[in-house]
PDB file of C-alpha atoms in Angstrom:
ATOM      1  CA  MET A   1       5.030  18.446   2.382  1.00 91.00           C
ATOM      2  CA  ARG A   2       7.151  16.511   4.869  1.00 96.00           C
ATOM      3  CA  VAL A   3       9.087  13.566   3.502  1.00 98.00           C
ATOM      4  CA  ASP A   4      10.961  11.083   5.725  1.00 98.00           C
ATOM      5  CA  VAL A   5      13.285   8.443   4.391  1.00 98.00           C
ATOM      6  CA  VAL A   6      13.438   5.543   6.800  1.00 98.00           C
ATOM      7  CA  VAL A   7      16.189   2.970   6.622  1.00 98.00           C
ATOM      8  CA  ASN A   8      16.423   0.368   9.363  1.00 98.00           C
ATOM      9  CA  PRO A   9      19.893   0.289  10.960  1.00 98.00           C
ATOM     10  CA  THR A  10      20.249  -3.370   9.907  1.00 98.00           C
ATOM     11  CA  VAL A  11      20.070  -2.277   6.225  1.00 98.00           C
ATOM     12  CA  ARG A  12      23.456  -1.031   5.108  1.00 96.00           C
ATOM     13  CA  SER A  13      22.776  -0.927   1.368  1.00 97.00           C
ATOM     14  CA  PRO A  14      19.089  -0.679   0.368  1.00 98.00           C
ATOM     15  CA  GLU A  15      18.147  -2.808  -2.576  1.00 96.00           C
ATOM     16  CA  ARG A  16      14.912  -1.093  -3.462  1.00 98.00           C
ATOM     17  CA  THR A  17      12.741   1.961  -2.633  1.00 98.00           C
ATOM     18  CA  ILE A  18       9.284   1.601  -1.115  1.00 98.00           C
ATOM     19  CA  LEU A  19       6.982   4.677  -1.195  1.00 98.00           C
ATOM     20  CA  HIS A  20       4.510   4.024   1.652  1.00 98.00           C
ATOM     21  CA  ILE A  21       1.181   5.847   1.824  1.00 98.00           C
ATOM     22  CA  HIS A  22       0.028   5.867   5.446  1.00 98.00           C
ATOM     23  CA  GLY A  23      -3.529   5.066   6.496  1.00 98.00           C
ATOM     24  CA  GLY A  24      -5.871   6.814   8.887  1.00 97.00           C
ATOM     25  CA  GLY A  25      -9.279   7.005   7.198  1.00 97.00           C
ATOM     26  CA  PHE A  26      -8.119  10.026   5.036  1.00 98.00           C
ATOM     27  CA  VAL A  27      -8.470  12.148   8.261  1.00 98.00           C
ATOM     28  CA  PHE A  28      -5.430  11.389  10.394  1.00 97.00           C
ATOM     29  CA  GLY A  29      -1.976   9.743  10.265  1.00 98.00           C
ATOM     30  CA  SER A  30       1.495  11.032   9.531  1.00 98.00           C
ATOM     31  CA  THR A  31       5.138  10.192   9.121  1.00 98.00           C
ATOM     32  CA  ARG A  32       5.330   9.964  12.883  1.00 97.00           C
ATOM     33  CA  THR A  33       2.438   7.449  13.392  1.00 97.00           C
ATOM     34  CA  HIS A  34       3.889   5.042  10.781  1.00 98.00           C
ATOM     35  CA  ARG A  35       7.578   5.364  11.403  1.00 98.00           C
ATOM     36  CA  LEU A  36       7.856   2.011  13.224  1.00 98.00           C
ATOM     37  CA  LEU A  37       6.005   0.194  10.438  1.00 98.00           C
ATOM     38  CA  ALA A  38       8.257   1.838   7.918  1.00 98.00           C
ATOM     39  CA  SER A  39      11.373   0.739   9.830  1.00 98.00           C
ATOM     40  CA  GLU A  40      10.159  -2.847  10.044  1.00 98.00           C
ATOM     41  CA  LEU A  41       9.182  -2.821   6.421  1.00 98.00           C
ATOM     42  CA  SER A  42      12.670  -1.550   5.640  1.00 98.00           C
ATOM     43  CA  LYS A  43      14.270  -4.304   7.641  1.00 98.00           C
ATOM     44  CA  ALA A  44      12.159  -7.141   6.089  1.00 98.00           C
ATOM     45  CA  CYS A  45      12.574  -5.919   2.510  1.00 98.00           C
ATOM     46  CA  ARG A  46      16.158  -4.511   2.659  1.00 98.00           C
ATOM     47  CA  ALA A  47      14.736  -1.223   1.457  1.00 98.00           C
ATOM     48  CA  ARG A  48      14.596   2.438   2.106  1.00 98.00           C
ATOM     49  CA  VAL A  49      11.002   3.443   2.901  1.00 98.00           C
ATOM     50  CA  VAL A  50       9.778   6.858   1.883  1.00 98.00           C
ATOM     51  CA  LEU A  51       7.070   8.203   4.230  1.00 98.00           C
ATOM     52  CA  PHE A  52       5.289  11.499   3.620  1.00 98.00           C
ATOM     53  CA  ASP A  53       2.495  13.663   5.017  1.00 98.00           C
ATOM     54  CA  TYR A  54      -0.404  14.346   2.657  1.00 98.00           C
ATOM     55  CA  ARG A  55      -3.233  16.681   3.147  1.00 98.00           C
ATOM     56  CA  LEU A  56      -6.148  15.315   5.092  1.00 98.00           C
ATOM     57  CA  MET A  57      -9.933  15.678   5.209  1.00 97.00           C
ATOM     58  CA  PRO A  58     -12.010  17.544   6.285  1.00 96.00           C
ATOM     59  CA  GLU A  59      -9.714  20.564   5.789  1.00 97.00           C
ATOM     60  CA  TYR A  60      -8.682  19.284   2.334  1.00 97.00           C
ATOM     61  CA  SER A  61     -10.197  17.110  -0.302  1.00 96.00           C
ATOM     62  CA  VAL A  62      -9.220  13.608  -1.309  1.00 96.00           C
ATOM     63  CA  SER A  63      -8.021  15.186  -4.634  1.00 96.00           C
ATOM     64  CA  SER A  64      -5.456  17.083  -2.593  1.00 97.00           C
ATOM     65  CA  ALA A  65      -4.344  13.904  -0.928  1.00 98.00           C
ATOM     66  CA  ILE A  66      -3.911  12.131  -4.287  1.00 98.00           C
ATOM     67  CA  ALA A  67      -1.982  15.126  -5.682  1.00 98.00           C
ATOM     68  CA  ASP A  68       0.388  14.925  -2.701  1.00 98.00           C
ATOM     69  CA  CYS A  69       0.867  11.182  -3.300  1.00 98.00           C
ATOM     70  CA  MET A  70       1.727  11.905  -6.912  1.00 98.00           C
ATOM     71  CA  ARG A  71       4.265  14.505  -5.818  1.00 98.00           C
ATOM     72  CA  ALA A  72       5.838  12.052  -3.381  1.00 98.00           C
ATOM     73  CA  TYR A  73       6.024   9.399  -6.147  1.00 98.00           C
ATOM     74  CA  GLU A  74       7.713  11.801  -8.494  1.00 98.00           C
ATOM     75  CA  TRP A  75      10.222  12.818  -5.823  1.00 98.00           C
ATOM     76  CA  ALA A  76      11.084   9.176  -4.945  1.00 98.00           C
ATOM     77  CA  GLU A  77      11.407   8.254  -8.645  1.00 98.00           C
ATOM     78  CA  ALA A  78      13.758  11.218  -9.245  1.00 98.00           C
ATOM     79  CA  THR A  79      15.742  10.840  -6.113  1.00 98.00           C
ATOM     80  CA  TYR A  80      16.425   7.094  -6.392  1.00 98.00           C
ATOM     81  CA  PRO A  81      16.375   6.343 -10.137  1.00 97.00           C
ATOM     82  CA  ASP A  82      18.755   3.370  -9.845  1.00 95.00           C
ATOM     83  CA  HIS A  83      16.609   1.261  -7.499  1.00 95.00           C
ATOM     84  CA  PRO A  84      13.322  -0.534  -8.082  1.00 97.00           C
ATOM     85  CA  LEU A  85      10.380   1.569  -6.869  1.00 98.00           C
ATOM     86  CA  VAL A  86       7.451  -0.052  -5.040  1.00 98.00           C
ATOM     87  CA  VAL A  87       4.222   1.644  -3.878  1.00 98.00           C
ATOM     88  CA  SER A  88       2.586   0.447  -0.721  1.00 98.00           C
ATOM     89  CA  GLY A  89      -0.288   1.580   1.470  1.00 98.00           C
ATOM     90  CA  ASP A  90      -2.103   0.557   4.566  1.00 98.00           C
ATOM     91  CA  SER A  91      -5.872   0.943   5.089  1.00 98.00           C
ATOM     92  CA  ALA A  92      -6.907   4.205   3.438  1.00 98.00           C
ATOM     93  CA  GLY A  93      -3.365   4.482   2.108  1.00 98.00           C
ATOM     94  CA  GLY A  94      -4.033   1.347   0.143  1.00 98.00           C
ATOM     95  CA  ASN A  95      -7.063   3.083  -1.370  1.00 98.00           C
ATOM     96  CA  LEU A  96      -4.864   6.044  -2.366  1.00 98.00           C
ATOM     97  CA  MET A  97      -2.235   3.663  -3.750  1.00 98.00           C
ATOM     98  CA  LEU A  98      -4.751   2.548  -6.383  1.00 98.00           C
ATOM     99  CA  SER A  99      -5.502   6.144  -7.308  1.00 97.00           C
ATOM    100  CA  VAL A 100      -1.847   6.716  -7.772  1.00 98.00           C
ATOM    101  CA  LEU A 101      -1.503   3.753 -10.132  1.00 98.00           C
ATOM    102  CA  LYS A 102      -4.446   4.977 -12.240  1.00 97.00           C
ATOM    103  CA  ARG A 103      -3.042   8.546 -12.409  1.00 97.00           C
ATOM    104  CA  LEU A 104       0.405   7.196 -13.452  1.00 98.00           C
ATOM    105  CA  VAL A 105      -0.941   5.138 -16.343  1.00 96.00           C
ATOM    106  CA  SER A 106      -3.297   7.899 -17.567  1.00 95.00           C
ATOM    107  CA  ALA A 107      -0.355  10.335 -17.580  1.00 96.00           C
ATOM    108  CA  GLY A 108       1.908   7.898 -19.365  1.00 96.00           C
ATOM    109  CA  ARG A 109       4.329   7.863 -16.443  1.00 96.00           C
ATOM    110  CA  THR A 110       6.813   5.181 -15.448  1.00 97.00           C
ATOM    111  CA  LEU A 111       5.085   2.541 -13.342  1.00 98.00           C
ATOM    112  CA  PRO A 112       6.354   1.008 -10.107  1.00 98.00           C
ATOM    113  CA  MET A 113       7.615  -2.598 -10.141  1.00 98.00           C
ATOM    114  CA  ALA A 114       4.826  -3.581  -7.691  1.00 98.00           C
ATOM    115  CA  ALA A 115       2.075  -2.417  -5.336  1.00 98.00           C
ATOM    116  CA  VAL A 116       1.490  -3.687  -1.827  1.00 98.00           C
ATOM    117  CA  GLY A 117      -1.702  -3.207   0.159  1.00 98.00           C
ATOM    118  CA  LEU A 118      -1.802  -3.828   3.894  1.00 98.00           C
ATOM    119  CA  SER A 119      -5.427  -4.173   4.927  1.00 98.00           C
ATOM    120  CA  ALA A 120      -6.386  -1.842   2.143  1.00 98.00           C
ATOM    121  CA  TRP A 121      -9.703  -0.078   2.697  1.00 97.00           C
ATOM    122  CA  LEU A 122     -11.190  -0.250  -0.756  1.00 97.00           C
ATOM    123  CA  ASP A 123     -14.966  -0.280  -0.194  1.00 95.00           C
ATOM    124  CA  PRO A 124     -16.283   2.647   1.910  1.00 92.00           C
ATOM    125  CA  ASP A 125     -19.836   1.485   0.996  1.00 88.00           C
ATOM    126  CA  TYR A 126     -19.258  -1.747   2.922  1.00 86.00           C
ATOM    127  CA  VAL A 127     -22.345  -2.847   4.962  1.00 81.00           C
ATOM    128  CA  HIS A 128     -21.650  -5.089   7.985  1.00 77.00           C
ATOM    129  CA  GLU A 129     -23.955  -8.089   7.920  1.00 78.00           C
ATOM    130  CA  LYS A 130     -25.623  -9.163  11.174  1.00 76.00           C
ATOM    131  CA  GLY A 131     -23.572 -11.854  12.852  1.00 73.00           C
ATOM    132  CA  ALA A 132     -20.404 -11.240  10.810  1.00 77.00           C
ATOM    133  CA  PRO A 133     -17.103 -11.002  12.703  1.00 77.00           C
ATOM    134  CA  ARG A 134     -16.063  -7.573  13.947  1.00 82.00           C
ATOM    135  CA  ASP A 135     -12.587  -6.156  14.002  1.00 88.00           C
ATOM    136  CA  SER A 136     -11.577  -4.273  17.122  1.00 84.00           C
ATOM    137  CA  PHE A 137      -9.007  -2.276  15.102  1.00 92.00           C
ATOM    138  CA  PHE A 138     -11.534  -1.242  12.384  1.00 93.00           C
ATOM    139  CA  SER A 139     -14.378   0.914  13.613  1.00 91.00           C
ATOM    140  CA  LEU A 140     -17.300   0.799  11.186  1.00 89.00           C
ATOM    141  CA  ARG A 141     -18.784   3.940  12.680  1.00 91.00           C
ATOM    142  CA  PHE A 142     -15.483   5.860  12.199  1.00 94.00           C
ATOM    143  CA  ALA A 143     -15.165   4.434   8.666  1.00 94.00           C
ATOM    144  CA  ASP A 144     -18.685   5.566   7.757  1.00 94.00           C
ATOM    145  CA  ARG A 145     -18.152   9.083   9.136  1.00 95.00           C
ATOM    146  CA  ALA A 146     -14.725   9.466   7.411  1.00 95.00           C
ATOM    147  CA  ALA A 147     -16.070   8.265   4.095  1.00 95.00           C
ATOM    148  CA  SER A 148     -18.988  10.695   4.306  1.00 95.00           C
ATOM    149  CA  LEU A 149     -16.489  13.528   4.149  1.00 95.00           C
ATOM    150  CA  ALA A 150     -15.200  12.625   0.705  1.00 95.00           C
ATOM    151  CA  ASN A 151     -16.405  14.881  -2.049  1.00 90.00           C
ATOM    152  CA  PRO A 152     -16.610  13.623  -4.762  1.00 89.00           C
ATOM    153  CA  ARG A 153     -17.112  10.203  -3.209  1.00 92.00           C
ATOM    154  CA  ASP A 154     -16.085   8.440  -6.459  1.00 93.00           C
ATOM    155  CA  GLU A 155     -12.491   9.334  -5.601  1.00 93.00           C
ATOM    156  CA  ILE A 156     -12.488   6.775  -2.704  1.00 96.00           C
ATOM    157  CA  LEU A 157     -14.303   3.965  -4.673  1.00 95.00           C
ATOM    158  CA  PRO A 158     -11.416   2.403  -6.566  1.00 94.00           C
ATOM    159  CA  LEU A 159     -13.274  -0.860  -7.308  1.00 95.00           C
ATOM    160  CA  GLN A 160     -15.633   1.029  -9.705  1.00 92.00           C
ATOM    161  CA  SER A 161     -12.829   1.224 -12.324  1.00 92.00           C
ATOM    162  CA  ILE A 162     -10.508  -1.744 -11.867  1.00 96.00           C
ATOM    163  CA  SER A 163      -9.963  -2.071 -15.576  1.00 95.00           C
ATOM    164  CA  ALA A 164      -8.253   1.433 -15.431  1.00 96.00           C
ATOM    165  CA  LEU A 165      -5.423  -0.034 -13.315  1.00 97.00           C
ATOM    166  CA  PRO A 166      -2.135  -0.808 -15.043  1.00 97.00           C
ATOM    167  CA  PRO A 167      -0.691  -4.382 -15.164  1.00 97.00           C
ATOM    168  CA  VAL A 168       1.475  -3.805 -12.059  1.00 98.00           C
ATOM    169  CA  PRO A 169       1.928  -6.871  -9.805  1.00 98.00           C
ATOM    170  CA  VAL A 170      -0.150  -6.509  -6.660  1.00 98.00           C
ATOM    171  CA  LEU A 171       0.141  -8.146  -3.239  1.00 98.00           C
ATOM    172  CA  LEU A 172      -2.651  -7.626  -0.756  1.00 98.00           C
ATOM    173  CA  GLN A 173      -2.578  -8.759   2.884  1.00 98.00           C
ATOM    174  CA  CYS A 174      -5.337  -8.571   5.542  1.00 98.00           C
ATOM    175  CA  GLY A 175      -6.890 -10.460   8.416  1.00 97.00           C
ATOM    176  CA  ALA A 176      -9.127 -13.326   7.440  1.00 95.00           C
ATOM    177  CA  GLU A 177     -11.995 -11.813   9.550  1.00 93.00           C
ATOM    178  CA  GLU A 178     -11.540  -8.183   8.537  1.00 94.00           C
ATOM    179  CA  PRO A 179     -14.317  -6.155   6.972  1.00 94.00           C
ATOM    180  CA  VAL A 180     -11.946  -5.292   4.162  1.00 96.00           C
ATOM    181  CA  LEU A 181     -11.362  -8.911   3.121  1.00 95.00           C
ATOM    182  CA  THR A 182     -14.261  -9.094   0.584  1.00 94.00           C
ATOM    183  CA  SER A 183     -13.155  -5.980  -1.298  1.00 96.00           C
ATOM    184  CA  ASN A 184      -9.532  -7.123  -1.257  1.00 98.00           C
ATOM    185  CA  ARG A 185     -10.596 -10.433  -2.726  1.00 98.00           C
ATOM    186  CA  THR A 186     -12.748  -8.714  -5.356  1.00 97.00           C
ATOM    187  CA  LEU A 187      -9.747  -6.693  -6.464  1.00 98.00           C
ATOM    188  CA  VAL A 188      -7.363  -9.630  -6.691  1.00 98.00           C
ATOM    189  CA  ASP A 189      -9.907 -11.804  -8.570  1.00 98.00           C
ATOM    190  CA  SER A 190     -10.620  -9.014 -11.039  1.00 98.00           C
ATOM    191  CA  LEU A 191      -6.897  -8.301 -11.626  1.00 98.00           C
ATOM    192  CA  VAL A 192      -6.186 -11.992 -12.261  1.00 98.00           C
ATOM    193  CA  GLU A 193      -9.001 -12.099 -14.829  1.00 98.00           C
ATOM    194  CA  LEU A 194      -7.350  -9.076 -16.545  1.00 97.00           C
ATOM    195  CA  GLY A 195      -4.038 -10.999 -16.697  1.00 98.00           C
ATOM    196  CA  THR A 196      -2.285  -9.093 -13.927  1.00 98.00           C
ATOM    197  CA  ARG A 197      -0.311 -10.880 -11.342  1.00 98.00           C
ATOM    198  CA  ALA A 198      -2.213 -10.449  -7.987  1.00 98.00           C
ATOM    199  CA  VAL A 199      -1.970 -12.309  -4.789  1.00 98.00           C
ATOM    200  CA  LEU A 200      -4.210 -12.159  -1.586  1.00 98.00           C
ATOM    201  CA  GLN A 201      -2.838 -13.335   1.707  1.00 98.00           C
ATOM    202  CA  ALA A 202      -5.498 -13.570   4.477  1.00 98.00           C
ATOM    203  CA  TRP A 203      -4.203 -14.188   8.003  1.00 97.00           C
ATOM    204  CA  GLU A 204      -6.363 -15.964  10.516  1.00 96.00           C
ATOM    205  CA  GLY A 205      -7.080 -14.167  13.759  1.00 95.00           C
ATOM    206  CA  GLN A 206      -5.285 -10.921  12.790  1.00 97.00           C
ATOM    207  CA  PRO A 207      -6.778  -7.414  13.132  1.00 97.00           C
ATOM    208  CA  HIS A 208      -6.788  -4.503  10.771  1.00 97.00           C
ATOM    209  CA  VAL A 209      -3.235  -3.510   9.617  1.00 98.00           C
ATOM    210  CA  PHE A 210      -1.774  -6.092  11.924  1.00 98.00           C
ATOM    211  CA  GLN A 211       1.567  -5.515  10.210  1.00 98.00           C
ATOM    212  CA  MET A 212       1.970  -2.413  12.418  1.00 98.00           C
ATOM    213  CA  LEU A 213       2.402  -4.828  15.357  1.00 98.00           C
ATOM    214  CA  ALA A 214       5.852  -5.746  14.103  1.00 98.00           C
ATOM    215  CA  PRO A 215       8.234  -6.606  15.667  1.00 98.00           C
ATOM    216  CA  PHE A 216       6.067  -7.615  18.616  1.00 98.00           C
ATOM    217  CA  THR A 217       3.990 -10.455  17.065  1.00 98.00           C
ATOM    218  CA  PRO A 218       5.217 -13.363  14.974  1.00 98.00           C
ATOM    219  CA  GLU A 219       2.288 -12.954  12.460  1.00 98.00           C
ATOM    220  CA  SER A 220       3.193  -9.359  11.707  1.00 98.00           C
ATOM    221  CA  VAL A 221       6.907 -10.175  11.251  1.00 98.00           C
ATOM    222  CA  SER A 222       5.978 -13.138   8.990  1.00 98.00           C
ATOM    223  CA  ALA A 223       3.704 -10.910   6.914  1.00 98.00           C
ATOM    224  CA  LEU A 224       6.416  -8.401   6.233  1.00 98.00           C
ATOM    225  CA  ALA A 225       8.751 -11.244   5.332  1.00 98.00           C
ATOM    226  CA  ASN A 226       6.133 -12.323   2.765  1.00 98.00           C
ATOM    227  CA  VAL A 227       6.221  -8.919   1.282  1.00 98.00           C
ATOM    228  CA  ASP A 228       9.940  -9.261   0.706  1.00 98.00           C
ATOM    229  CA  GLU A 229       9.413 -12.752  -0.818  1.00 98.00           C
ATOM    230  CA  PHE A 230       6.817 -11.384  -3.194  1.00 98.00           C
ATOM    231  CA  LEU A 231       9.120  -8.511  -4.275  1.00 98.00           C
ATOM    232  CA  SER A 232      12.129 -10.803  -4.534  1.00 97.00           C
ATOM    233  CA  SER A 233      10.211 -13.096  -6.898  1.00 96.00           C
ATOM    234  CA  LEU A 234       9.560 -10.084  -9.125  1.00 95.00           C
ATOM    235  CA  ASP A 235      13.289  -9.196  -9.020  1.00 77.00           C
ATOM    236  CA  MET A 236      14.153 -12.743 -10.093  1.00 66.00           C
ATOM    237  CA  SER A 237      11.571 -12.590 -12.924  1.00 61.00           C
ATOM    238  CA  VAL A 238      13.007  -9.349 -14.263  1.00 53.00           C
ATOM    239  CA  SER A 239      16.528 -10.796 -14.075  1.00 43.00           C
ATOM    240  CA  ARG A 240      15.525 -13.920 -15.966  1.00 43.00           C
ATOM    241  CA  ASN A 241      13.867 -11.861 -18.746  1.00 42.00           C
ATOM    242  CA  ARG A 242      16.675  -9.374 -19.034  1.00 44.00           C
ATOM    243  CA  PRO A 243      18.588  -9.851 -22.366  1.00 43.00           C
ATOM    244  CA  ARG A 244      22.031 -11.342 -21.794  1.00 42.00           C
ATOM    245  CA  LYS A 245      25.108  -9.610 -23.046  1.00 44.00           C
ATOM    246  CA  ASN A 246      26.889 -11.193 -25.989  1.00 44.00           C
ATOM    247  CA  LEU A 247      30.322 -12.202 -24.679  1.00 40.00           C
ATOM    248  CA  ASN A 248      31.729 -13.205 -28.083  1.00 38.00           C
TER     249      ASN A 248
END
């Protein structure tokens, strides 16, 4: 399994580690296709970003992809034990991100400080209503064909077992007219009801995984800056709750 650690040249001393799971409908994508996104995410969040190649359908099952994600998580955790670890994913990678969280909690493993989904594709059973907005970056025909390859299909339906997710803070971002908006809102609303900190940021007029347009559009740059703001707020919360040393 190929693993690339991406650090933007502007980041001299990374403050955190982000394990990013690339998207591509479970059938394409790689460390190469997402390297620019990783670099911009590194820059915005002052982080090292760990990219990796996972096995893809139809040659391999979704179970193989999840297993590779778990291996990558274990590698990042062991390699950078002194830095906060964040898991992120775009599109189908956001779907796999939730599977990783469920596997971690069921195995009793150490959890990441946060999870970040960029236009996470969480509902492969989505049916486009007549007259609803369409997203030129999200092909419904492609999505249906990719989802049909999953066996068992339950492995790409994370909203069926939201209660199995650990209480890890979650930030989701997507375009306000995207087909994935409804499922992202469902996840955030459900997590909030369970007492988990969860935030949804919907950007008007932005396409699927618009964050990949950074640094070329102001919206994508602002979105990645918001990721840093979310993670920094968690850093401050941990710092406030950390017991102070007795100086006497």
